[in-house]
Amino acid sequence: MENSFLQTYVSIDCVVFGFDKSQLNILLVQRDTPHSTGTEWKLPGSLIYQQEDANEGAHRVLNELTGVKTMTLRQFKSFTSPQRISNLCDVDWLEATYHNKIERLITIAYLSLIKINRKFNSVSKYKTVDWCPISELPQMPFDHNQIVKEALEEIRSWVERDPIILFELLPTKFTASELRRLYQAIHHREYDVRNFHKKITRMEYLLPLEEKQEKVSHRAARYYKFDRVMYNKRKISL
Amino acid sequence: MENSFLQTYVSIDCVVFGFDKSQLNILLVQRDTPHSTGTEWKLPGSLIYQQEDANEGAHRVLNELTGVKTMTLRQFKSFTSPQRISNLCDVDWLEATYHNKIERLITIAYLSLIKINRKFNSVSKYKTVDWCPISELPQMPFDHNQIVKEALEEIRSWVERDPIILFELLPTKFTASELRRLYQAIHHREYDVRNFHKKITRMEYLLPLEEKQEKVSHRAARYYKFDRVMYNKRKISL
DNA sequence: TCAAAAGTGTTCGATATACACCCATGC
DNA sequence: GCATGGGTGTATATCGAACACTTTTGA
């Protein structure tokens, strides 16, 4: 072990969650595979620059990807195994993309949340950016499948500490059943409808509106909205 | 932003918790300050080697420090700001220690737990290793004070997800009030003694023993021990 | 009039909180 | 005998879980 300290490139990879109908989705980008064998989906990410710290890098990636300037972002884990770029395709792709021979690469994974119907204003280097339901994730390069798996665990425990993040995934006005389905998707279990209504009645930071759904072929559901001020009052009283 | 991607050394730093009487303690090591102005306490850590991933590095540091081969370890956050080695003392110390000019350094912080009265079998490069109560932490180099602060938040949420880690901090046999004081130290609040007894009665994985304290100048307290098998049964039923 | 989803109340068990006094031991 | 900490029970509030029927609306 002669003084051979690791000197390495560092990337960030972002697991961006969106919620639609009953499913969590993740934002994926398409890359060309090096030997023109087609395309492949991966997590959006980038090497970080000399002058940046990881947070800045993550913001940059997401801004390039979506045009959104500020979004909720959380660093959740670093992936450092030397084997994470053992696949030759990945090695070649890195060299083609960054014009550097890269033999080792650690990545810092971020988790982020966005309303899924938000319009993107992308200046992205990627040809295609799209939502992918977490139940239908493709095989991805590097350890991206593992990163997503850990991101799912992380989002669960984050919601428990700070339920505010649920409302970053829902539209400004949402129905009780949208919120319930989001809970179900995140906690991966069913909630009884009646019990769930009682639960949201107890959350004083959820304001029921007069407004209801229109033109739905069943009884119209009431809209709710999230009241940040009430929420913050609640939190300090814990 | 001309293709100047960060290539950097990577270190790991370990926040090792121990518990004594009523206080959480952290294991600190002493370093010589570069200009012989004395010594200074810091978190134990090391640059990681070429062949290592971060987990291996963390295990190596803790093994060198304590002689303990396997301990509970959890990566909790990376610290990547370019400013974290802006202090000249720190720059000089790095150069003196690692015989390399180091201009940027990111660190991956780990959290670990150990019984405070465990004997160390240290092969450490440090002159002094000692426990420091978290209420009396000195000013430390780099961003080590910040790292400890975040480690404290992390240990709280870790205990909530997985209370087993409490028993890594207590002796094999412990009294109810030792456990209560540990809860208090971690959650930073008081627990009512009677309610706490009810709480531990409900934990079937805590076995009350016949054995009691001896030679204490007050009523002798019953010892309990933690039953891992019962605990694991419990967990899957959640 | 039918299909589809919205909305609503009661009971039970588990858990958290508040609160005050007697017990065992060494000195 | 006294100082020190150990050990105990009751009442109340909140929360989660189980469980079935009526309402509204568009097609």
PDB file of C-alpha atoms in Angstrom, chain A residues 24 59 66 90-91 104 122 158 172 217 230:
ATOM      1  CA  LEU A  24     -43.553   7.171  -8.922  1.00  0.00           C
ATOM      2  CA  HIS A  59     -28.094  22.105  -9.422  1.00  0.00           C
ATOM      3  CA  THR A  66     -35.192  20.991 -16.950  1.00  0.00           C
ATOM      4  CA  ASP A  90     -19.072   2.498 -19.740  1.00  0.00           C
ATOM      5  CA  VAL A  91     -15.344   3.115 -19.950  1.00  0.00           C
ATOM      6  CA  ARG A 104     -11.846   5.471 -11.640  1.00  0.00           C
ATOM      7  CA  SER A 122     -34.204  22.090 -21.484  1.00  0.00           C
ATOM      8  CA  TRP A 158     -37.210  11.449   4.081  1.00  0.00           C
ATOM      9  CA  THR A 172     -50.843  22.905  -6.384  1.00  0.00           C
ATOM     10  CA  SER A 217     -67.814  10.944 -14.998  1.00  0.00           C
ATOM     11  CA  MET A 230     -49.410  26.247   8.895  1.00  0.00           C
TER      12      MET A 230
END
